[in-house]
Coordinates of C-alpha atoms and ligand atoms in Angstrom, one line a residue:
X19 CA 15.6 -28.6 -29.9
X20 CA 19.1 -31.0 -29.0
X21 CA 22.9 -30.4 -30.0
X22 CA 25.8 -32.3 -29.5
X23 CA 28.1 -30.6 -27.5
X24 CA 31.5 -32.4 -28.0
X25 CA 29.6 -35.7 -27.3
X26 CA 27.2 -34.9 -24.4
X27 CA 23.9 -34.1 -25.3
X28 CA 22.6 -30.4 -24.8
X29 CA 19.1 -29.6 -25.0
X30 CA 18.4 -25.8 -25.3
X31 CA 15.8 -24.1 -23.8
X32 CA 12.8 -22.2 -25.3
X33 CA 13.2 -19.2 -22.9
X34 CA 16.4 -18.1 -22.0
X35 CA 17.0 -15.2 -18.9
X36 CA 20.4 -14.2 -17.9
X37 CA 21.2 -12.0 -15.0
X38 CA 24.1 -10.2 -16.8
X39 CA 26.5 -9.4 -14.1
X40 CA 30.1 -8.7 -13.1
X41 CA 31.1 -5.9 -15.2
X42 CA 32.3 -4.0 -12.9
X43 CA 34.5 -6.3 -11.3
X44 CA 35.6 -7.7 -14.4
X45 CA 37.3 -3.7 -15.2
X46 CA 38.0 -3.2 -11.1
X47 CA 40.4 -6.7 -11.3
X48 CA 42.5 -5.1 -14.2
X49 CA 42.2 -1.8 -12.5
X50 CA 39.8 -0.2 -15.2
X51 CA 37.1 2.5 -14.7
X52 CA 33.6 0.0 -14.4
X53 CA 32.5 1.9 -17.4
X54 CA 34.8 -0.2 -19.3
X55 CA 33.5 -3.2 -18.0
X56 CA 30.2 -2.4 -19.2
X57 CA 31.4 -1.3 -22.7
X58 CA 33.0 -5.3 -22.8
X59 CA 29.6 -6.9 -21.5
X60 CA 27.7 -5.1 -24.5
X61 CA 30.2 -7.1 -26.7
X62 CA 29.0 -10.2 -24.8
X63 CA 26.0 -9.4 -25.2
X64 CA 26.4 -9.5 -29.1
X65 CA 28.2 -12.8 -29.1
X66 CA 25.7 -14.1 -26.7
X67 CA 22.4 -12.8 -28.3
X68 CA 23.7 -14.3 -31.8
X69 CA 24.6 -17.6 -30.1
X70 CA 21.4 -18.4 -29.0
X71 CA 19.7 -17.0 -32.3
X72 CA 22.0 -19.4 -33.9
X73 CA 21.5 -22.4 -31.5
X74 CA 17.5 -22.2 -32.3
X75 CA 16.6 -20.4 -29.0
X76 CA 12.8 -18.5 -29.2
X77 CA 13.0 -16.2 -26.5
X78 CA 16.0 -14.6 -25.1
X79 CA 15.3 -12.3 -22.2
X80 CA 18.4 -9.9 -20.5
X81 CA 18.7 -8.3 -17.4
X82 CA 20.5 -4.8 -18.5
X83 CA 19.9 -2.5 -15.8
X84 CA 17.4 -2.8 -12.8
X85 CA 15.3 -0.7 -10.9
X86 CA 17.5 -0.6 -8.0
X87 CA 20.3 0.5 -10.5
X88 CA 19.1 4.2 -10.7
X89 CA 20.7 4.4 -7.0
X90 CA 24.2 3.8 -8.6
X91 CA 26.6 7.0 -9.0
X92 CA 25.3 9.5 -11.6
X93 CA 28.2 9.0 -14.0
X94 CA 28.0 4.9 -14.4
X95 CA 24.0 5.7 -14.8
X96 CA 24.7 8.6 -17.4
X97 CA 27.1 6.4 -19.1
X98 CA 25.0 3.0 -18.8
X99 CA 22.4 5.1 -20.3
X100 CA 24.3 6.6 -23.7
X101 CA 26.3 2.8 -24.4
X102 CA 22.6 1.6 -24.1
X103 CA 21.6 3.8 -26.8
X104 CA 24.9 3.4 -29.0
X105 CA 24.2 -0.3 -28.7
X106 CA 20.9 -0.5 -29.8
X107 CA 21.8 2.1 -32.8
X108 CA 24.5 -0.1 -34.3
X109 CA 22.9 -3.9 -33.7
X110 CA 19.6 -2.7 -35.6
X111 CA 21.5 -4.4 -38.3
X112 CA 22.1 -7.6 -36.6
X113 CA 18.7 -7.9 -35.1
X114 CA 17.5 -7.1 -38.9
X115 CA 19.9 -9.7 -40.3
X116 CA 18.9 -12.5 -37.8
X117 CA 15.1 -11.7 -38.2
X118 CA 15.5 -11.3 -34.1
X119 CA 12.2 -8.8 -32.5
X120 CA 13.8 -6.4 -29.4
X121 CA 11.0 -6.2 -26.6
X122 CA 11.1 -4.3 -23.6
X123 CA 9.9 -4.6 -20.4
X124 CA 10.7 -2.0 -17.0
X125 CA 9.7 1.2 -16.4
X126 CA 10.7 2.8 -19.9
X127 CA 9.1 6.4 -18.9
X128 CA 12.2 6.6 -16.6
X129 CA 14.6 6.5 -19.0
X130 CA 16.3 9.5 -21.3
X131 CA 14.1 10.1 -23.8
X132 CA 17.0 9.4 -26.6
X133 CA 17.2 5.9 -25.0
X134 CA 13.2 5.8 -25.0
X135 CA 12.9 7.0 -28.8
X136 CA 15.7 4.5 -30.2
X137 CA 13.8 1.8 -28.2
X138 CA 10.5 2.6 -29.6
X139 CA 12.2 2.8 -32.9
X140 CA 13.9 -0.4 -33.2
X141 CA 10.8 -2.4 -31.7
X142 CA 9.2 -0.9 -34.8
X143 CA 11.4 -1.6 -37.2
X144 CA 11.6 -5.6 -35.6
X145 CA 7.9 -6.0 -35.4
X146 CA 7.8 -8.3 -37.7
X147 CA 10.7 -10.3 -37.4
X148 CA 10.2 -13.9 -36.3
X149 CA 12.9 -16.0 -35.3
X150 CA 13.7 -14.8 -31.6
X151 CA 12.3 -12.6 -29.2
X152 CA 15.0 -10.1 -27.8
X153 CA 13.6 -8.9 -24.2
X154 CA 15.7 -5.9 -22.7
X155 CA 15.1 -5.6 -18.9
X156 CA 15.6 -2.0 -18.6
X157 CA 14.7 0.2 -15.3
X158 CA 12.9 -2.9 -14.4
X159 CA 12.3 -4.7 -11.1
X160 CA 10.2 -7.6 -10.7
X161 CA 7.5 -6.4 -7.9
X162 CA 7.1 -2.8 -9.4
X163 CA 5.7 -5.4 -12.2
X164 CA 3.5 -7.5 -10.1
X165 CA 2.4 -3.7 -8.6
X166 CA 1.3 -3.0 -11.5
X167 CA -0.7 -6.2 -12.6
X168 CA -2.2 -6.1 -9.5
X169 CA -3.4 -2.4 -9.8
X170 CA -4.7 -3.0 -13.4
X171 CA -6.5 -6.2 -12.2
X172 CA -7.8 -4.3 -9.4
X173 CA -9.1 -1.2 -11.3
X174 CA -10.7 -4.1 -13.8
X175 CA -12.7 -5.9 -11.2
X176 CA -13.5 -2.3 -9.7
X177 CA -15.6 -1.1 -13.3
X178 CA -17.1 -4.5 -13.1
X179 CA -15.0 -5.7 -16.9
X180 CA -13.3 -8.5 -14.6
X181 CA -14.5 -11.0 -12.2
X182 CA -12.7 -12.4 -9.1
X183 CA -13.2 -15.6 -10.1
X184 CA -11.8 -15.2 -13.9
X185 CA -8.5 -14.2 -11.6
X186 CA -6.4 -17.2 -12.2
X187 CA -2.6 -17.2 -13.0
X188 CA -3.3 -17.2 -16.6
X189 CA -5.3 -14.2 -16.1
X190 CA -2.1 -12.8 -13.9
X191 CA 0.2 -13.6 -16.2
X192 CA -1.9 -11.7 -19.0
X193 CA -1.7 -8.5 -16.9
X194 CA 2.6 -8.6 -17.0
X195 CA 4.8 -7.1 -19.1
X196 CA 5.9 -10.5 -20.2
X197 CA 2.0 -11.2 -21.4
X198 CA 2.3 -13.6 -24.2
X199 CA 5.6 -14.9 -23.3
X200 CA 6.2 -18.4 -22.0
X201 CA 7.8 -18.2 -18.8
X202 CA 11.9 -18.8 -18.9
X203 CA 12.6 -22.6 -18.3
X204 CA 16.2 -21.6 -17.8
X205 CA 17.8 -18.7 -15.4
X206 CA 21.6 -17.9 -15.8
X207 CA 23.6 -15.7 -14.0
X208 CA 27.0 -15.3 -13.7
X209 CA 29.6 -13.5 -11.3
X210 CA 28.9 -16.1 -8.5
X211 CA 26.3 -13.8 -6.5
X212 CA 23.8 -16.8 -5.8
X213 CA 20.5 -14.0 -5.6
X214 CA 17.3 -13.0 -8.0
X215 CA 18.2 -9.4 -7.5
X216 CA 14.1 -8.6 -8.0
X217 CA 13.9 -10.2 -11.7
X218 CA 11.3 -11.9 -13.2
X219 CA 9.4 -12.9 -9.5
X220 CA 6.5 -14.4 -10.9
X221 CA 7.9 -16.0 -14.1
X222 CA 10.7 -17.8 -12.6
X223 CA 8.5 -19.9 -10.4
X224 CA 9.5 -23.1 -12.1
X225 CA 12.6 -22.1 -13.8
X226 CA 16.1 -23.9 -13.5
X227 CA 18.9 -21.7 -12.3
X228 CA 22.0 -22.0 -13.2
X229 CA 24.6 -19.8 -11.2
X230 CA 28.4 -19.5 -12.5
X231 CA 31.4 -17.4 -11.3
X232 CA 32.1 -16.3 -14.5
X233 CA 32.4 -12.7 -14.8
X234 CA 29.8 -11.1 -17.8
X235 CA 32.2 -10.0 -20.0
X236 CA 34.7 -13.1 -20.0
X237 CA 30.8 -15.0 -20.6
X238 CA 31.5 -16.9 -23.9
X239 CA 29.0 -19.3 -26.3
X240 CA 31.2 -21.9 -24.8
X241 CA 30.3 -21.0 -21.0
X242 CA 26.5 -21.5 -23.0
X243 CA 27.3 -25.0 -24.1
X244 CA 28.2 -25.9 -21.0
X245 CA 25.4 -24.1 -19.2
X246 CA 23.1 -25.8 -22.0
X247 CA 24.6 -28.8 -20.7
X248 CA 23.7 -28.9 -17.7
X249 CA 20.3 -27.5 -18.3
X250 CA 19.9 -30.8 -20.3
X251 CA 21.1 -33.0 -16.9
X252 CA 18.0 -31.3 -15.0
X253 CA 14.7 -33.2 -14.7
X254 CA 12.0 -31.2 -14.3
X255 CA 9.7 -32.7 -11.8
X256 CA 7.0 -29.5 -11.2
X257 CA 5.8 -31.0 -7.9
X258 CA 5.9 -34.8 -9.0
X259 CA 8.0 -38.1 -8.2
X260 CA 11.2 -39.0 -10.4
X261 CA 9.2 -41.6 -11.4
X262 CA 6.2 -39.9 -12.6
X263 CA 8.6 -38.1 -15.2
X264 CA 9.9 -41.2 -16.4
X265 CA 8.8 -39.9 -19.6
X266 CA 10.5 -36.7 -19.6
X267 CA 8.2 -34.0 -19.1
X268 CA 10.8 -31.1 -20.0
X269 CA 9.3 -29.9 -22.6
Ligands
IPE309 C1 26.3 -5.8 -14.6 O1 27.4 -5.8 -14.2 C2 25.6 -4.6 -15.1 C3 24.6 -3.8 -14.2 C4 24.3 -4.1 -13.3 C5 24.3 -2.4 -15.2 P1 27.7 -4.7 -12.4 O2 27.8 -3.6 -12.6 O3 26.6 -5.3 -11.2 O4 29.3 -5.4 -12.0 P2 29.6 -5.7 -10.4 O5 28.4 -6.6 -10.2 O6 29.7 -4.6 -9.9 O7 30.9 -6.9 -10.5
IPE310 C1 21.6 -7.4 -10.9 O1 22.9 -6.7 -11.1 C2 21.0 -6.4 -12.3 C3 21.4 -6.6 -13.4 C4 22.0 -7.3 -14.0 C5 20.9 -5.8 -14.4 P1 23.1 -6.2 -9.5 O2 24.6 -6.3 -9.3 O3 22.3 -4.6 -9.7 O4 22.3 -7.2 -8.2 P2 22.9 -6.9 -7.1 O5 23.0 -5.4 -6.6 O6 24.4 -7.3 -7.2 O7 22.0 -7.8 -6.3
MG311 MG1 26.1 -6.8 -10.2

């Protein structure tokens, strides 16, 4: 899908993944407790979810809490969990209005029971929505996910339900928590950090990557449009030469 962005062409990715980083620094720069940064970050998430839907994205995946984030001070983890619960309860109407289906990836069993309960309820209520899939990566770590897939495949092979020859890339993808979704074609990370931090290591193999110094609570629809304009300028070559790609292989 294409849009005009102040004259510049804007191609919209099919699957956008975002590492929403910088809430803590945003708060610290203002002399505020880190959790207030997370509160503002949640408002940004709402705005970006709505804008993504408006622009016609099919899949939006947000990295909200990593498996490593469990190591943060207990007070911050607890506040994040209750913030997540409130957000899900508050935004159910938004998801229903915009026909967005909620999906979750990560070690969900590690989340507090109340959060698991709200997540399951929200997924059930939005299960028939077809206009966009919003995936929250919660308690998520890509290595964990890959190990889970390896173990599941090994189990299937051991009992003879799966032959080793059948284990190709497509089969492997089907054992990941993102099974059935196309790989992200675009990854945005805010806050100036230039790393992946254990996010979707398999699925990002050929994603275009965009790093911006903007801290997540400051990230606006205008910043999103700028990122898409940059995405539109990228030539996705998938290992081929530029000449071979003249006919545009971006879609
Ligand atoms: C991202 O913001 C949100 C989570 C990881 C939960 P941070 O909390 O990592 O913010 P910084 O990186 O400390 O600024
Ligand atoms: C990555 O951010 C995880 C999320 C945004 C949820 P972190 O702030 O936890 O990552 P590092 O520590 O900078 O790699
Ligand atoms: Mg961070």
